[in-house]
Every structure is written in structure tokens, then in C-alpha cells.
Amino acid sequence: MEKLIVLGTGNAQAIHCYNTCFAMKKREEYFLTDAGGGNGILLSLENNGISLNQIHHIFVSHAHNDHILGMVWIIRMIATGMNKGSYEGNLHIYCHQELEETIKTLTRLTVGKKFYRHFDERILFHIVENGEKRVIMGDEFTFFDIGSAKEKQFGYTIQMENGTRLAFPGDEPCREPLFSYVKGTDWLLHEAFCLYSQRDIFKPYEKHHSTVMDACQIAENLGVRNLVLWHTEDKNLSARKKNYTEEGRKFYHGSLYVPDDNDVIIF
């Protein structure tokens, strides 16, 4: 992977930014992780100059609406390209066992057969298991169950061809059983629902989320070199970067990123 394109940075209830999802570019292809909660994913891709013809690999972490519903639109539009002969190759979707049927059911209930007829022929599902390694687009992915108490959810690490290591532990706090995947990594992509100073307002712990302070302490203790904070509330977007960075700097001494939608991070 060469760079990360931030398609969305908000949590499930965000309306002033898109739900957290992202694409990683390698040469002329993109690896998409989650698709947000609706057809806003299509605008996010367009805003970043990403064609659906450049997407052949997608990872879906879990079944919450702000991560999975955009997949219906992705599938519909790519299947349209398949029907017209303008989309070359196959679409590969990586997810845990239960998610395959969830994605298929949502699609069958909401779009026509001419789109979902490509399931298992050109739209292929690859079931990932805890600890499983796969080489995708030339980089080694290790998938893992994050141990969510809410909804079965997987994350991954990537060992890139250029030597960079990246960890994405989903949209919940990185817990101790996952530390071995994250320790000493070059990049950690971690949720931060709100500022610790605003925990009584947004109540992140009730939702199994963390604060900026929590995420930064984890990254500091695990020797992470670069930390990206997202999946946040959206009540004060204009000051989010400043406020989150100021609080985070008190607890983390690596390179801290608080991106906005459409930001690009170079590895």
C-alpha cells in the first residue's frame, strides 16, 4: 500500500461527515475497508477520484449499519458495470462467516436480481478466520476477531511490501488480547469517540468506545509510531482536529493524525 484515503471519519450518528471508512491505494488499485451507512460512499469515492473500476478488494468489519449499508450501493454500481461490460475482473469481499449472508440478504432485499445474480460468480466472498493470513494485492494481511461484546467484528494488520506495518482493530478500543497484533506497529488506526473531557456528554463507554486519551495511552504503551484517530462525534468539526490533537499530545508522543473526510495519508 502506498497511501490511505480517508473517506469518512464519523461515528454511526454523524451527519456532518461521512461514517468512518477508508481506501488504501497501491499502484492503480484500491483496497476498501467498510463502506459507511449509505450512498454517501459513492460521493466520497468520487470526491477522491476513485473509480469503482479500481476497486476489486473490499473488507467489511462488521454488520453495524454505519459500516455495511454502503456495501449495497457498491455492489449495485459494480454489478451495473459488470452488466454493461465496463467492469473488468471480479469483486472480492473479505468478511467473517456471518457477514456473508447478511450482505447477501441486504442486497437481495433492496436491489434487483440483475445485480445480485453475480454473487458467487463474479462477486466472490472470502471468509476470514481469527489469525488467518492472506496475501492481497501483494501485501500480507492477518485478520483477527476483535472480541466485541456487541457484534462479531474483525480487524486486521498489514505487512506491506515496503516494510510498513499497519493495524486496524475495528471500531472498538484495542483490548489486551489484540496487543500482540498492534505492539510496535508503524500505523494504528483507532477509534476515538470523543474527548476524555467530554465523556460525560457523549458517554463513549456505554457504547463500547474509547476517548482520545484512552486511544493515545494505548498507542503510547504499545510503542506505535503513527496514530490515526477517527470514528468520532461530529458536534464541532471545525475544532475537532485542534481539540483532539491538544488532548492527545498529553498522552502520546508519536505522530498523531486527526483527519477530516477526504484527507490523504502517505505511508
mmCIF file of C-alpha atoms in Angstrom, residues 110-223:
data_model
loop_
_atom_site.group_PDB
_atom_site.id
_atom_site.type_symbol
_atom_site.label_atom_id
_atom_site.label_comp_id
_atom_site.label_asym_id
_atom_site.label_seq_id
_atom_site.Cartn_x
_atom_site.Cartn_y
_atom_site.Cartn_z
ATOM 1 C CA THR A 110 -33.075 -3.878 -1.788
ATOM 2 C CA VAL A 111 -31.872 -4.286 -5.384
ATOM 3 C CA GLY A 112 -32.947 -6.297 -8.402
ATOM 4 C CA LYS A 113 -31.853 -9.778 -9.362
ATOM 5 C CA LYS A 114 -29.868 -8.441 -12.311
ATOM 6 C CA PHE A 115 -27.416 -7.051 -9.764
ATOM 7 C CA TYR A 116 -27.140 -9.833 -7.204
ATOM 8 C CA ARG A 117 -27.041 -12.581 -9.836
ATOM 9 C CA HIS A 118 -23.281 -12.035 -9.845
ATOM 10 C CA PHE A 119 -22.926 -13.416 -6.310
ATOM 11 C CA ASP A 120 -20.562 -16.398 -6.226
ATOM 12 C CA GLU A 121 -19.746 -15.941 -9.908
ATOM 13 C CA ARG A 122 -18.055 -12.554 -10.188
ATOM 14 C CA ILE A 123 -18.814 -11.121 -6.745
ATOM 15 C CA LEU A 124 -16.890 -13.530 -4.552
ATOM 16 C CA PHE A 125 -16.939 -13.789 -0.765
ATOM 17 C CA HIS A 126 -13.832 -14.868 1.131
ATOM 18 C CA ILE A 127 -14.492 -15.918 4.727
ATOM 19 C CA VAL A 128 -11.701 -14.912 7.097
ATOM 20 C CA GLU A 129 -10.876 -16.714 10.321
ATOM 21 C CA ASN A 130 -9.222 -15.489 13.502
ATOM 22 C CA GLY A 131 -5.455 -15.323 12.954
ATOM 23 C CA GLU A 132 -5.678 -16.171 9.260
ATOM 24 C CA LYS A 133 -3.099 -14.710 6.880
ATOM 25 C CA ARG A 134 -3.825 -13.822 3.259
ATOM 26 C CA VAL A 135 -1.787 -12.066 0.598
ATOM 27 C CA ILE A 136 -3.929 -9.403 -1.061
ATOM 28 C CA MET A 137 -2.582 -7.009 -3.686
ATOM 29 C CA GLY A 138 0.912 -8.201 -2.784
ATOM 30 C CA ASP A 139 0.692 -7.357 0.945
ATOM 31 C CA GLU A 140 0.222 -9.810 3.810
ATOM 32 C CA PHE A 141 -2.965 -9.338 5.828
ATOM 33 C CA THR A 142 -3.573 -11.026 9.169
ATOM 34 C CA PHE A 143 -7.239 -11.000 10.156
ATOM 35 C CA PHE A 144 -8.435 -11.264 13.747
ATOM 36 C CA ASP A 145 -11.602 -11.307 15.821
ATOM 37 C CA ILE A 146 -11.549 -8.170 17.987
ATOM 38 C CA GLY A 147 -13.646 -9.808 20.733
ATOM 39 C CA SER A 148 -16.523 -7.355 20.533
ATOM 40 C CA ALA A 149 -19.234 -7.569 23.173
ATOM 41 C CA LYS A 150 -21.766 -6.019 20.781
ATOM 42 C CA GLU A 151 -21.451 -7.553 17.333
ATOM 43 C CA LYS A 152 -18.957 -10.027 15.951
ATOM 44 C CA GLN A 153 -16.264 -7.919 14.383
ATOM 45 C CA PHE A 154 -12.914 -8.483 12.707
ATOM 46 C CA GLY A 155 -9.935 -6.234 12.148
ATOM 47 C CA TYR A 156 -6.570 -6.812 10.507
ATOM 48 C CA THR A 157 -2.912 -5.985 10.340
ATOM 49 C CA ILE A 158 -0.957 -5.490 7.134
ATOM 50 C CA GLN A 159 2.682 -6.236 6.500
ATOM 51 C CA MET A 160 3.298 -4.190 3.388
ATOM 52 C CA GLU A 161 5.815 -4.973 0.685
ATOM 53 C CA ASN A 162 7.691 -1.776 1.588
ATOM 54 C CA GLY A 163 8.122 -2.998 5.191
ATOM 55 C CA THR A 164 5.442 -0.800 6.758
ATOM 56 C CA ARG A 165 3.154 -2.420 9.355
ATOM 57 C CA LEU A 166 -0.393 -1.164 9.878
ATOM 58 C CA ALA A 167 -3.064 -2.234 12.383
ATOM 59 C CA PHE A 168 -6.806 -1.677 12.117
ATOM 60 C CA PRO A 169 -8.580 -3.095 15.210
ATOM 61 C CA GLY A 170 -12.090 -2.132 14.104
ATOM 62 C CA ASP A 171 -14.259 0.473 15.790
ATOM 63 C CA GLU A 172 -13.826 -0.519 19.431
ATOM 64 C CA PRO A 173 -10.937 0.010 21.856
ATOM 65 C CA CYS A 174 -7.881 -2.142 21.192
ATOM 66 C CA ARG A 175 -8.059 -4.629 24.065
ATOM 67 C CA GLU A 176 -5.250 -6.627 25.635
ATOM 68 C CA PRO A 177 -5.798 -9.818 23.570
ATOM 69 C CA LEU A 178 -5.022 -7.735 20.468
ATOM 70 C CA PHE A 179 -1.882 -6.066 21.794
ATOM 71 C CA SER A 180 0.386 -8.600 20.107
ATOM 72 C CA TYR A 181 -1.008 -7.524 16.726
ATOM 73 C CA VAL A 182 -0.507 -3.827 17.445
ATOM 74 C CA LYS A 183 2.681 -3.584 19.518
ATOM 75 C CA GLY A 184 5.443 -1.675 17.760
ATOM 76 C CA THR A 185 3.424 -1.181 14.597
ATOM 77 C CA ASP A 186 4.124 1.751 12.292
ATOM 78 C CA TRP A 187 0.478 2.809 11.985
ATOM 79 C CA LEU A 188 -2.518 2.283 14.253
ATOM 80 C CA LEU A 189 -5.980 3.280 13.010
ATOM 81 C CA HIS A 190 -8.045 3.673 16.194
ATOM 82 C CA GLU A 191 -11.495 4.940 17.066
ATOM 83 C CA ALA A 192 -11.832 7.895 19.459
ATOM 84 C CA PHE A 193 -15.499 8.611 20.078
ATOM 85 C CA CYS A 194 -14.892 11.912 21.861
ATOM 86 C CA LEU A 195 -12.542 13.870 24.097
ATOM 87 C CA TYR A 196 -11.988 12.399 27.548
ATOM 88 C CA SER A 197 -13.054 15.775 28.913
ATOM 89 C CA GLN A 198 -16.430 15.300 27.200
ATOM 90 C CA ARG A 199 -17.030 11.702 28.235
ATOM 91 C CA ASP A 200 -19.990 12.676 30.409
ATOM 92 C CA ILE A 201 -21.632 14.334 27.411
ATOM 93 C CA PHE A 202 -21.121 11.630 24.779
ATOM 94 C CA LYS A 203 -20.878 8.560 27.069
ATOM 95 C CA PRO A 204 -18.437 6.539 24.937
ATOM 96 C CA TYR A 205 -18.002 3.733 27.478
ATOM 97 C CA GLU A 206 -21.703 2.887 27.357
ATOM 98 C CA LYS A 207 -21.243 2.318 23.617
ATOM 99 C CA HIS A 208 -18.038 0.259 23.976
ATOM 100 C CA HIS A 209 -15.937 3.073 22.533
ATOM 101 C CA SER A 210 -12.917 4.978 23.757
ATOM 102 C CA THR A 211 -11.870 8.604 24.199
ATOM 103 C CA VAL A 212 -8.915 10.421 22.723
ATOM 104 C CA MET A 213 -6.996 9.922 25.964
ATOM 105 C CA ASP A 214 -7.708 6.178 26.027
ATOM 106 C CA ALA A 215 -6.620 5.639 22.425
ATOM 107 C CA CYS A 216 -3.472 7.692 22.886
ATOM 108 C CA GLN A 217 -2.484 5.842 26.047
ATOM 109 C CA ILE A 218 -2.856 2.518 24.240
ATOM 110 C CA ALA A 219 -0.708 3.713 21.342
ATOM 111 C CA GLU A 220 1.930 5.128 23.697
ATOM 112 C CA ASN A 221 2.143 1.958 25.778
ATOM 113 C CA LEU A 222 2.410 -0.231 22.676
ATOM 114 C CA GLY A 223 5.131 1.845 21.027
#
